[in-house]
PDB file of C-alpha atoms and ligand atoms in Angstrom:
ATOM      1  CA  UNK I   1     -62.712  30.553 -21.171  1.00 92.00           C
ATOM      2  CA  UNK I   2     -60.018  27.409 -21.023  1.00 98.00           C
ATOM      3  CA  UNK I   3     -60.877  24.108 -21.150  1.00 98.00           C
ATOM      4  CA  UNK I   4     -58.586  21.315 -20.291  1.00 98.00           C
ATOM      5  CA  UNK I   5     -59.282  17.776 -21.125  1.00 98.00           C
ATOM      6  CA  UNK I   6     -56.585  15.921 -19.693  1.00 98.00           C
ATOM      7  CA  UNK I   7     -54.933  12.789 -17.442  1.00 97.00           C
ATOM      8  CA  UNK I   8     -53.322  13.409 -13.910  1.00 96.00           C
ATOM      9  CA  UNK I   9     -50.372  11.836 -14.356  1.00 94.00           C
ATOM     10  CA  UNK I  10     -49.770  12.105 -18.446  1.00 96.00           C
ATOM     11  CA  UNK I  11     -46.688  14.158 -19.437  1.00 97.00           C
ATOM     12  CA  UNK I  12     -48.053  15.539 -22.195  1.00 98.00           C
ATOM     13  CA  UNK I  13     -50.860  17.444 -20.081  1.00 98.00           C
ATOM     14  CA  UNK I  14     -48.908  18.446 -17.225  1.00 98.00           C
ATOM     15  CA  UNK I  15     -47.004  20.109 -19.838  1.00 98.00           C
ATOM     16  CA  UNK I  16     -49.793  22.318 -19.968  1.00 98.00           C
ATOM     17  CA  UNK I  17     -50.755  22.681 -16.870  1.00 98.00           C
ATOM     18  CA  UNK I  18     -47.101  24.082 -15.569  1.00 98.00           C
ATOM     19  CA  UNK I  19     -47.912  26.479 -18.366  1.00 98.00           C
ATOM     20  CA  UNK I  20     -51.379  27.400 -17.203  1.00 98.00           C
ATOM     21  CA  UNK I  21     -49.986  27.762 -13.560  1.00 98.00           C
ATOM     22  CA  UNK I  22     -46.703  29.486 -15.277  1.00 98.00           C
ATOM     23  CA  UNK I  23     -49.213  32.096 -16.844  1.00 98.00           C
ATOM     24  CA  UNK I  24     -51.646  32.311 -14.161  1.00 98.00           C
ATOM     25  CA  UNK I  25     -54.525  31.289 -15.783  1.00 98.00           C
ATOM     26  CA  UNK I  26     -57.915  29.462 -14.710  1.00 98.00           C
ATOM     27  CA  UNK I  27     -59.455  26.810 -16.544  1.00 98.00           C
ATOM     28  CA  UNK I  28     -62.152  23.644 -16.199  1.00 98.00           C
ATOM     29  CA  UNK I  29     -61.107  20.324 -15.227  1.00 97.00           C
ATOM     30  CA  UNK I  30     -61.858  17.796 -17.389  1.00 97.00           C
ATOM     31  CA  UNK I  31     -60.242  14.751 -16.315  1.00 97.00           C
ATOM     32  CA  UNK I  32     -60.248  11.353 -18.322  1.00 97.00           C
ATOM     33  CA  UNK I  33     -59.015   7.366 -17.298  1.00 93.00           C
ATOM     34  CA  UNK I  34     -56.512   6.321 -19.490  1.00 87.00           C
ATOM     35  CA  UNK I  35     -56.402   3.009 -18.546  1.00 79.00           C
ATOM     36  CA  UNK I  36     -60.480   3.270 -18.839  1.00 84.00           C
ATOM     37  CA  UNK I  37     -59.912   4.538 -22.356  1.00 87.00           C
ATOM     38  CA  UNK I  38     -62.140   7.195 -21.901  1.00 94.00           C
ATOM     39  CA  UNK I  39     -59.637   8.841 -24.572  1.00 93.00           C
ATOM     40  CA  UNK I  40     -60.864   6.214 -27.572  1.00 90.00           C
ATOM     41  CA  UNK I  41     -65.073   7.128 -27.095  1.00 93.00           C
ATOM     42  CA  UNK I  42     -66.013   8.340 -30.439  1.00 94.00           C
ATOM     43  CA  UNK I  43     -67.225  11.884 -28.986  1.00 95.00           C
ATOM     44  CA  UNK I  44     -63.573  12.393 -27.482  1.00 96.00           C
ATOM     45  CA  UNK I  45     -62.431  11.604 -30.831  1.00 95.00           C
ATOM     46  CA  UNK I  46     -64.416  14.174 -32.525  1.00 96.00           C
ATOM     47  CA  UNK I  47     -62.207  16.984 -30.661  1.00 96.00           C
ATOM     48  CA  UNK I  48     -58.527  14.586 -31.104  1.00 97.00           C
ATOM     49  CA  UNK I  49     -59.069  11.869 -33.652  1.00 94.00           C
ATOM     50  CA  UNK I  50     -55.635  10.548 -32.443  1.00 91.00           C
ATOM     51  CA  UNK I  51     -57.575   9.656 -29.364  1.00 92.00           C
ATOM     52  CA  UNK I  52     -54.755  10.946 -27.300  1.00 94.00           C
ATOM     53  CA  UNK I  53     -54.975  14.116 -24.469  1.00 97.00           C
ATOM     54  CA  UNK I  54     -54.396  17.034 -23.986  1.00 98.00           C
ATOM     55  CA  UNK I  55     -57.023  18.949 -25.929  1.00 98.00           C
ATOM     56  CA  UNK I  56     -57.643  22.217 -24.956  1.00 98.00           C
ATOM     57  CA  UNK I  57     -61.082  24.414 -25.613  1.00 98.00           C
ATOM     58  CA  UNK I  58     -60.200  28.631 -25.678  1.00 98.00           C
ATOM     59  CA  UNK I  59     -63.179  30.164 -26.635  1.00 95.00           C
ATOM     60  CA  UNK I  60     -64.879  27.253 -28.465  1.00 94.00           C
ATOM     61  CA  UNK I  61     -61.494  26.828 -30.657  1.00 97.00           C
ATOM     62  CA  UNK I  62     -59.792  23.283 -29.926  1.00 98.00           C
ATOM     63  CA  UNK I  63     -56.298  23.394 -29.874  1.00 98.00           C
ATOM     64  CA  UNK I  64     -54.647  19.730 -29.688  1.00 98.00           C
ATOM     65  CA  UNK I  65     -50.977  18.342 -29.360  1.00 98.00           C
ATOM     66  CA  UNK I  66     -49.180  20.100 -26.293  1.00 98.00           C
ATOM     67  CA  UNK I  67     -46.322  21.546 -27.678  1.00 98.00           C
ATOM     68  CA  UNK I  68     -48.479  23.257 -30.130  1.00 98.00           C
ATOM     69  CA  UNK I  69     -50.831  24.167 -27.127  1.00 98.00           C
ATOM     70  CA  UNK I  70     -47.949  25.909 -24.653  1.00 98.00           C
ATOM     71  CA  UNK I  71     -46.754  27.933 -27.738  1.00 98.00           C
ATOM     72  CA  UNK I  72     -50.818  29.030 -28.640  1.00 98.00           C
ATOM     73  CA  UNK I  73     -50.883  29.767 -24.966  1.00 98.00           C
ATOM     74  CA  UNK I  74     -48.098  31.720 -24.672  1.00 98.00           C
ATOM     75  CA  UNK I  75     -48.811  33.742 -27.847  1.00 98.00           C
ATOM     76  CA  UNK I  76     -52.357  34.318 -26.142  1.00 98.00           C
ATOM     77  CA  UNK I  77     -51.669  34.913 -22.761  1.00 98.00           C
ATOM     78  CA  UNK I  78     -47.620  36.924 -23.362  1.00 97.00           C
ATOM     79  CA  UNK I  79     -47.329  37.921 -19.808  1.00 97.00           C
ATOM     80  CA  UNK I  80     -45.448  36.804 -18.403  1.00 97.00           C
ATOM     81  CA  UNK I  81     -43.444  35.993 -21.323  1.00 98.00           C
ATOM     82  CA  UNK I  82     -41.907  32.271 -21.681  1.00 98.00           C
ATOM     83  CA  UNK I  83     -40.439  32.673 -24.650  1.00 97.00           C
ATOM     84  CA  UNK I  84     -36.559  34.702 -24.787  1.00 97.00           C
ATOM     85  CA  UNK I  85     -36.054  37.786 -26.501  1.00 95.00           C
ATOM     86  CA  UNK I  86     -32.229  36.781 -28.593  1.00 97.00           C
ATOM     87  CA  UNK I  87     -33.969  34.582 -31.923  1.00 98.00           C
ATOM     88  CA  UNK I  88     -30.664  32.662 -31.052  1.00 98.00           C
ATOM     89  CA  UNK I  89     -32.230  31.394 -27.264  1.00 98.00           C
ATOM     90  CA  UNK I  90     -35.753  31.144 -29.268  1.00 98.00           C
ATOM     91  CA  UNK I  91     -34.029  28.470 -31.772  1.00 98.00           C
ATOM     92  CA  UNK I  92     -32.341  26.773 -28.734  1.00 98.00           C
ATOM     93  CA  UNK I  93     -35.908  26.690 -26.918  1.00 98.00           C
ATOM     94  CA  UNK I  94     -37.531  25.134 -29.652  1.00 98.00           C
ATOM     95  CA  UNK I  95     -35.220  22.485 -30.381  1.00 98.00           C
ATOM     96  CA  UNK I  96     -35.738  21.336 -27.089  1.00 98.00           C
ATOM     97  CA  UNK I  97     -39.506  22.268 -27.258  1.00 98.00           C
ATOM     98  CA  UNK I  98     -39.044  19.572 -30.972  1.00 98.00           C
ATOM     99  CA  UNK I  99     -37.471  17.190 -28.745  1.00 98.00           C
ATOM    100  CA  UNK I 100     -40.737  15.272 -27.514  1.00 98.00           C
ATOM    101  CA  UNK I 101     -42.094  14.900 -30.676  1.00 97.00           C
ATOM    102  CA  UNK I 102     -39.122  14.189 -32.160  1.00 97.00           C
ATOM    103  CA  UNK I 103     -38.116  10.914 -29.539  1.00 97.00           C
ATOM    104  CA  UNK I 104     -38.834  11.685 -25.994  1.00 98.00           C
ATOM    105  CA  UNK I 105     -42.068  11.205 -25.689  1.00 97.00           C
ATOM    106  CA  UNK I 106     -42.212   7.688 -27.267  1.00 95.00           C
ATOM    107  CA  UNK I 107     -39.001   6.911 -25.068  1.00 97.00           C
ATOM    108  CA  UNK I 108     -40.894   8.335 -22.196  1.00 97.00           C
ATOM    109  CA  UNK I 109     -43.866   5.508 -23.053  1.00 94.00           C
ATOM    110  CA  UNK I 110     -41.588   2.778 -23.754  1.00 96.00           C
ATOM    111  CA  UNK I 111     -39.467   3.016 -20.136  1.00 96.00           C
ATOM    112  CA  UNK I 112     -42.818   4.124 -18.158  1.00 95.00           C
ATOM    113  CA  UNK I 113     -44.933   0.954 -19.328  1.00 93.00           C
ATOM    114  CA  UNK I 114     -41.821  -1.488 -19.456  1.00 95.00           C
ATOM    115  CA  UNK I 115     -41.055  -0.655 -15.461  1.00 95.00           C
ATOM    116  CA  UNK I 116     -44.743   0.030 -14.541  1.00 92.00           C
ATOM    117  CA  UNK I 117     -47.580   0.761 -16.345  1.00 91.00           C
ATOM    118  CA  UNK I 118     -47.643  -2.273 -18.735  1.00 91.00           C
ATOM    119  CA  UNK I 119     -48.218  -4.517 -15.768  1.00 90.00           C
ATOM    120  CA  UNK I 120     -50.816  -2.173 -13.928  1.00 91.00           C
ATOM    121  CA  UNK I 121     -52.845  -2.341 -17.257  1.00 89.00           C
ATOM    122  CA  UNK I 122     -52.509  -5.996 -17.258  1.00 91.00           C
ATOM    123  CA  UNK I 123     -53.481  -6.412 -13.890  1.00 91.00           C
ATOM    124  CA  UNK I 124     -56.718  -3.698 -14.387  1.00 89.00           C
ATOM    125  CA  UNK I 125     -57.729  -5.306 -17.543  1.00 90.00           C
ATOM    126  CA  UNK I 126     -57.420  -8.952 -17.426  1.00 92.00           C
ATOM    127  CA  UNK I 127     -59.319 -10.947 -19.951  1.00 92.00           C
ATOM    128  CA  UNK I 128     -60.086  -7.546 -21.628  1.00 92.00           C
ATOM    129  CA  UNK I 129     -56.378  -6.881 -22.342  1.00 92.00           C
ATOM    130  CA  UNK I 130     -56.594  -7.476 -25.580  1.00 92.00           C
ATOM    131  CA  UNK I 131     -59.930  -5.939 -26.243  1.00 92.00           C
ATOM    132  CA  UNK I 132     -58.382  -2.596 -24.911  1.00 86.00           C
ATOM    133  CA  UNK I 133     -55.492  -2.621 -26.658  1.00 91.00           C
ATOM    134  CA  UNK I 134     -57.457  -3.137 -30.215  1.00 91.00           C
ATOM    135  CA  UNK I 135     -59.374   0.071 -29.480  1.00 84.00           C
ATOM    136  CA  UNK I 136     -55.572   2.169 -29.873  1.00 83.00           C
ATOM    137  CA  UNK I 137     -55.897   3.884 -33.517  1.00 82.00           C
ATOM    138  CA  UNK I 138     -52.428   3.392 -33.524  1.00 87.00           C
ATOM    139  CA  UNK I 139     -51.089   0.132 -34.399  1.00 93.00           C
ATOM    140  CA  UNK I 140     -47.334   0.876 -34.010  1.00 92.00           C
ATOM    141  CA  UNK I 141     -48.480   2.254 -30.439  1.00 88.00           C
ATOM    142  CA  UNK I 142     -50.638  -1.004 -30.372  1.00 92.00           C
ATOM    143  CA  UNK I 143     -47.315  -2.981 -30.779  1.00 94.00           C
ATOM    144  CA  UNK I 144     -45.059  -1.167 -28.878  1.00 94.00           C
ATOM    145  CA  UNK I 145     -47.645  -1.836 -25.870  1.00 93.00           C
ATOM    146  CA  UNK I 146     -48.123  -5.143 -26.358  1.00 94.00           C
ATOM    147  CA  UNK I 147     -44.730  -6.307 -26.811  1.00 95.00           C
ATOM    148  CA  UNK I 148     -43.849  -3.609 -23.790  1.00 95.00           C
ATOM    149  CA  UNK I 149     -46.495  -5.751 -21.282  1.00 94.00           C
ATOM    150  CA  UNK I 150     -44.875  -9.144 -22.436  1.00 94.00           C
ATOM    151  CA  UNK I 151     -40.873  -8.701 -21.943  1.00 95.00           C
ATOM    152  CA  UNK I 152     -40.487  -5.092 -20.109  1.00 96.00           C
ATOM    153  CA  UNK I 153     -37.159  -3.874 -19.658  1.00 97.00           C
ATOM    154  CA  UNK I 154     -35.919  -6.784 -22.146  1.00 96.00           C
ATOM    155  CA  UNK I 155     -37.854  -5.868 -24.877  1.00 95.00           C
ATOM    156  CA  UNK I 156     -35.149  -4.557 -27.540  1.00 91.00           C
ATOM    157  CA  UNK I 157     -36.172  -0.969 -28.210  1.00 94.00           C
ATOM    158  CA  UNK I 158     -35.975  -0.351 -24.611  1.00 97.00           C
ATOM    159  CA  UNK I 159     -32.195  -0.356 -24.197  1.00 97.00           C
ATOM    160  CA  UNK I 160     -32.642   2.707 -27.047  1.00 97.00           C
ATOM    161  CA  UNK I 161     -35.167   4.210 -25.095  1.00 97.00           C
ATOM    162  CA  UNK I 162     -33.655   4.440 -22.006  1.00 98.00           C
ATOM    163  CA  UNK I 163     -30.303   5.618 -24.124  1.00 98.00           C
ATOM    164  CA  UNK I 164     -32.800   8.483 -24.921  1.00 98.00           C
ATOM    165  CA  UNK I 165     -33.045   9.738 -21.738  1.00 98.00           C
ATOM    166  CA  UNK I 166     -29.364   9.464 -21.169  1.00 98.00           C
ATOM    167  CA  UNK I 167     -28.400  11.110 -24.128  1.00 98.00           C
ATOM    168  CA  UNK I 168     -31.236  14.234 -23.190  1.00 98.00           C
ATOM    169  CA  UNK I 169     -29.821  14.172 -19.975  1.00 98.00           C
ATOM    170  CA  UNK I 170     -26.054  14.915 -21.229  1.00 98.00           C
ATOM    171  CA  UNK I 171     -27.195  17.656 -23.659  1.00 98.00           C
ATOM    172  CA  UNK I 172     -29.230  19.413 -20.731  1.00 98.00           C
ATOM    173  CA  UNK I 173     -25.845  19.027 -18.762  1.00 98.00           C
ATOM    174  CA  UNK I 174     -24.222  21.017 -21.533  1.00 98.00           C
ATOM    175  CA  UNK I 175     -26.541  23.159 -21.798  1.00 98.00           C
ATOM    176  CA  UNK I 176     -26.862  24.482 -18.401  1.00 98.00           C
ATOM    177  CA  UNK I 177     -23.211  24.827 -18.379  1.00 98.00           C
ATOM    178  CA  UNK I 178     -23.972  27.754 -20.727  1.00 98.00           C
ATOM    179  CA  UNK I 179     -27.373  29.245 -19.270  1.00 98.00           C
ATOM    180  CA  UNK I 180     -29.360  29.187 -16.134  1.00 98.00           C
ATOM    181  CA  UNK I 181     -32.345  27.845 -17.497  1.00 98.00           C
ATOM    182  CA  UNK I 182     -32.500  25.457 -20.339  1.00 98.00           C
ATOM    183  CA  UNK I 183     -32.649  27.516 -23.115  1.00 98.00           C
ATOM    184  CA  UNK I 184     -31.533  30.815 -22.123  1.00 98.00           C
ATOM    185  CA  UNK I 185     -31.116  32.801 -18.333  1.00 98.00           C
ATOM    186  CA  UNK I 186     -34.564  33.541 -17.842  1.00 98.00           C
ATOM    187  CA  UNK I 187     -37.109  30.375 -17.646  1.00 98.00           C
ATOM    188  CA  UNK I 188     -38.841  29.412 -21.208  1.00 98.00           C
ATOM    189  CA  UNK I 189     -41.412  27.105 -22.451  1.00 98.00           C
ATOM    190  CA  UNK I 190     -38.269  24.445 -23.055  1.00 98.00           C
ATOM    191  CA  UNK I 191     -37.679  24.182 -19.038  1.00 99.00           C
ATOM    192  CA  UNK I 192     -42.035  23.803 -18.342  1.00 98.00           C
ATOM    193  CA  UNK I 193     -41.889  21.593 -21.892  1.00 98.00           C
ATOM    194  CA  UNK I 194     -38.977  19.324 -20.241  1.00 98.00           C
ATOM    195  CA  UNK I 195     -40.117  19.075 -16.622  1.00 98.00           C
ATOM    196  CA  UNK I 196     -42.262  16.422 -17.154  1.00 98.00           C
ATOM    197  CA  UNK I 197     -40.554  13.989 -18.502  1.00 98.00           C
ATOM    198  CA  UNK I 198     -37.528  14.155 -16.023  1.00 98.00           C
ATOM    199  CA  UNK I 199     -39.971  14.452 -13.253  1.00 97.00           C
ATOM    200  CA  UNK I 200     -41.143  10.633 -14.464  1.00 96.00           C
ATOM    201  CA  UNK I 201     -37.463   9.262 -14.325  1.00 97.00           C
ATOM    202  CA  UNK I 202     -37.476  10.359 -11.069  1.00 96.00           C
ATOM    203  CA  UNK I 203     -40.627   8.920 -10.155  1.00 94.00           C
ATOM    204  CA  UNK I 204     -39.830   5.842 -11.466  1.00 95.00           C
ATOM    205  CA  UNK I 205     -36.549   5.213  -9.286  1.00 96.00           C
ATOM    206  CA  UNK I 206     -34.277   6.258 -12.204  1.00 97.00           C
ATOM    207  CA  UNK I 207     -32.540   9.442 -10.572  1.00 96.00           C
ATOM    208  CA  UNK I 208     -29.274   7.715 -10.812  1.00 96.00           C
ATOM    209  CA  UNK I 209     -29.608   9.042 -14.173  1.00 97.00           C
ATOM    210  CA  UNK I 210     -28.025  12.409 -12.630  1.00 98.00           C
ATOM    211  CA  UNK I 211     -25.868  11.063 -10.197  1.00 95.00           C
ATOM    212  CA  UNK I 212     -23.208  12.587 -11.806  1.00 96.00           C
ATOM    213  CA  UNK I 213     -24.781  15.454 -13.571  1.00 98.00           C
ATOM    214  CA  UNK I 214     -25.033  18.153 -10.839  1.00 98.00           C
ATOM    215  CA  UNK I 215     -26.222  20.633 -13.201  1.00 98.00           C
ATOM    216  CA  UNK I 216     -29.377  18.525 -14.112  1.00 98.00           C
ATOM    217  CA  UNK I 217     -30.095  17.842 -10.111  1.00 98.00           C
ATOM    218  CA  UNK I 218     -29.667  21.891  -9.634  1.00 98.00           C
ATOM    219  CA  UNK I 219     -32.230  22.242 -12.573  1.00 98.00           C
ATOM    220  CA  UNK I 220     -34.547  19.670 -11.093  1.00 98.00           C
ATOM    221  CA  UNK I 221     -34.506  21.128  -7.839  1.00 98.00           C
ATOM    222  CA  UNK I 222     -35.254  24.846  -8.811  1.00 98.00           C
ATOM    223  CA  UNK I 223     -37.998  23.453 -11.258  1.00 98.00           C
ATOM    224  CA  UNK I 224     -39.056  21.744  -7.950  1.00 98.00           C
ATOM    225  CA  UNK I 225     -39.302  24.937  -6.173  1.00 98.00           C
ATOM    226  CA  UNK I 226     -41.593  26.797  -8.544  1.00 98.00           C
ATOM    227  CA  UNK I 227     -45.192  27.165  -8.100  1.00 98.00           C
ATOM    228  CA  UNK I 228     -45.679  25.314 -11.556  1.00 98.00           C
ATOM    229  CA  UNK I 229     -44.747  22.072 -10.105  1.00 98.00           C
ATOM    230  CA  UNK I 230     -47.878  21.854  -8.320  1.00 98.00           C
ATOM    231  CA  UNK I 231     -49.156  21.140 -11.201  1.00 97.00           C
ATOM    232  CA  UNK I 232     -47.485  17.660 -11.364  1.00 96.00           C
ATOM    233  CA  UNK I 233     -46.805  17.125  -7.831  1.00 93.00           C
ATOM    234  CA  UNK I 234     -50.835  17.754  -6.471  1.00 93.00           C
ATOM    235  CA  UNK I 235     -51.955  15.527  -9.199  1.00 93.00           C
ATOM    236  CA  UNK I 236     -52.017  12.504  -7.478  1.00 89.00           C
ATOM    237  CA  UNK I 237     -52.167   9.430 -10.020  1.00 88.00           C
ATOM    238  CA  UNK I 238     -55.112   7.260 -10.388  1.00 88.00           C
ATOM    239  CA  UNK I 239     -56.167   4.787 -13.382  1.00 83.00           C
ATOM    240  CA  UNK I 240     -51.984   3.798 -13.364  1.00 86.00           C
ATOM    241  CA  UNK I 241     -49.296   4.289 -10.211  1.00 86.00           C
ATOM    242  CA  UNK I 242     -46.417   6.480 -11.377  1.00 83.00           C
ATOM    243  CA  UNK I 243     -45.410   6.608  -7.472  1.00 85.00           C
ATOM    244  CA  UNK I 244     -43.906   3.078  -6.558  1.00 83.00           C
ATOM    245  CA  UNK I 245     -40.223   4.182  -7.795  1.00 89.00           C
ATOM    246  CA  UNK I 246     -40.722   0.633  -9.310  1.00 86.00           C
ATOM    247  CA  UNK I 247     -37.214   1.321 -11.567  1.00 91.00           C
ATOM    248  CA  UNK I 248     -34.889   1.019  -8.447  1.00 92.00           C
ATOM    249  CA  UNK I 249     -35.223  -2.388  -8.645  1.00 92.00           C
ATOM    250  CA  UNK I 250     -33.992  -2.980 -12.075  1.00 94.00           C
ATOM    251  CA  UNK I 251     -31.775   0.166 -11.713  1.00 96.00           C
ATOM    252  CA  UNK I 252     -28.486  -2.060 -12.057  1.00 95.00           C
ATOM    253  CA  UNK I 253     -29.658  -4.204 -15.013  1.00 97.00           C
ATOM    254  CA  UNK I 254     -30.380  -0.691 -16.783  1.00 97.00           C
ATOM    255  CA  UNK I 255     -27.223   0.933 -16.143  1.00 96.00           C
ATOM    256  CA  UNK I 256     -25.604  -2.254 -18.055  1.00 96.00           C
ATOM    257  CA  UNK I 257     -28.435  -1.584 -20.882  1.00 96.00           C
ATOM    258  CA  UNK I 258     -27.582   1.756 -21.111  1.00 96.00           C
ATOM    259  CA  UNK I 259     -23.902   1.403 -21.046  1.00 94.00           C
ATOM    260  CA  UNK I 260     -23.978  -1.684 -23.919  1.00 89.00           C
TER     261      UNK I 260
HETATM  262  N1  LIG W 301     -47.939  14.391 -29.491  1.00 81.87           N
HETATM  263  C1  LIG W 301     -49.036  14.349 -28.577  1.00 81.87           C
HETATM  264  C2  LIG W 301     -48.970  13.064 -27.768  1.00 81.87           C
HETATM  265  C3  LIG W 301     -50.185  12.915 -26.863  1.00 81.87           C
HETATM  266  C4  LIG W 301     -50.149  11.610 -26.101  1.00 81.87           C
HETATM  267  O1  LIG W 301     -49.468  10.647 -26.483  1.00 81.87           O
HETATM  268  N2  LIG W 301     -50.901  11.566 -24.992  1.00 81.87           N
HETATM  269  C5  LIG W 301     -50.923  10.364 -24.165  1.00 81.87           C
HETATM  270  C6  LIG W 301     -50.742  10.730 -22.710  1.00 81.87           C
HETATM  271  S1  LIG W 301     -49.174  11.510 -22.443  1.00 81.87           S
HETATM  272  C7  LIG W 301     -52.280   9.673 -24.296  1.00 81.87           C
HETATM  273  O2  LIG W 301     -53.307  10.310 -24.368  1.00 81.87           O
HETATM  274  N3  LIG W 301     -52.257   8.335 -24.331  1.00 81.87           N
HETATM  275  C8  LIG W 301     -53.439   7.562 -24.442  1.00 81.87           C
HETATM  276  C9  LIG W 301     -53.251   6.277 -25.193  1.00 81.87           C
HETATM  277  O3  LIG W 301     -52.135   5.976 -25.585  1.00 81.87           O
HETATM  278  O4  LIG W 301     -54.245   5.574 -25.399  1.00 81.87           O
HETATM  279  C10 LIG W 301     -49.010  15.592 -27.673  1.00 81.87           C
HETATM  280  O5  LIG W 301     -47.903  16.086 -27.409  1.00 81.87           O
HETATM  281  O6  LIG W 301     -50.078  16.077 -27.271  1.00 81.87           O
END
């Protein structure tokens, strides 16, 4: 039996949903706030001490951090396979499987809290901002936050955030010059590990960021087109608003960031 305990609209989870839907596999809902911190409770932090989701329970074995997750699940459940057959495509698909954990997923924080989140939490927590934000294990995640909710898009590591996403977004343009999918011709854990995160650029009013990459916009829309991306898409967000394509508005003053 699968367990999922996991957030609507975080990328990391719906990582491992698409893979879930991707392998056809049923598993329990267990859905936790965020922005309630039902991910800092001391029994959630028995399963992940790093107070963060996904977690997921296979047969009373807790697996945590999604990239290690998709690969467990794809190594448990190999049909069908989303991993290539070349060890050539395999080291391609992990680099870009590394790639979160490496800088994405921080840069992925940083832009979605400067443009949105940061003042949602604000907003939801009031007098209790600070409260909430001393509960984060974390204290470089603490900061990041904090400073994130006080100067948004002006705060200094966002300009190399957002320069993230622009450099990600000229390798995939590269790379799908040379294969269908993003690692290889046949779909792999690095397109389901990916989809997320450009999925919340779009979201957030920042598909400008392919304007001129047609490659990336063809990826997006067959990713778009697979069941998987129910997974994301039916999810409807709750404790924060991914929805409000709140980046538009600051779209021009980002371009200039990014091209500084
Ligand atoms: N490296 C971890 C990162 C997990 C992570 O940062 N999860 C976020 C949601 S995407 C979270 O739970 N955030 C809660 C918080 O920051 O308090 C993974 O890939 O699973």
């Amino acid at each position: 039996m699968l367990e999922l305990y996991h957030n609507n609209i975080s990328v990391c989870a719906q990582k491992v949903r698409v893979v879930l839907s991707e392998k056809n596999q049923p598993w329990t809902n267990h859905h936790l706030s965020l922005a309630k911190g039902e991910q800092l409770t001391p029994e959630f932090k028995t399963m992940n001490p790093r107070g963060v989701v996904p977690v997921l329970i296979h047969d009373g074995n807790v697996i945590v951090e999604s990239s290690v997750i998709c690969a467990y699940l794809d190594e448990v459940f190999p049909n069908p396979p989303l991993m290539p057959k070349s060890p050539v495509e395999r080291a391609t698909m992990r680099l870009w499987c590394k790639l979160p954990d490496d800088i994405l997923h921080m840069a992925c924080a940083t832009v979605s809290f400067a443009i949105s989140f940061g003042q949602q939490l604000k907003k939801q927590m009031g007098a209790g901002l600070e409260e909430r934000l001393m509960k984060m294990p974390d204290p470089a995640r603490r900061d990041r936050q904090r400073a994130l909710i006080e100067k948004g898009i002006e705060t200094p590591f966002f300009r190399d955030h957002i320069k993230v996403f622009e450099k990600t977004f000229g390798e995939m343009e590269a790379q799908l010059a040379k294969t269908k999918w993003l690692a290889s011709d046949m779909y792999t854990l690095a397109d389901a590990e990916i989809t997320p995160y450009v999925e919340r650029i779009d979201r957030l009013g920042l598909d400008g960021m392919w304007e001129k990459r047609p490659r990336v916009a063809d990826w997006f829309a067959r990713i778009k087109a697979r069941p998987s991306f129910k997974m994301i898409a039916d999810y409807p967000p709750t404790d924060y608003d991914d929805t409000g394509r709140d980046g538009s508005k600051s779209w021009p003053r980002i371009k200039e960031l990014i091209a500084a």
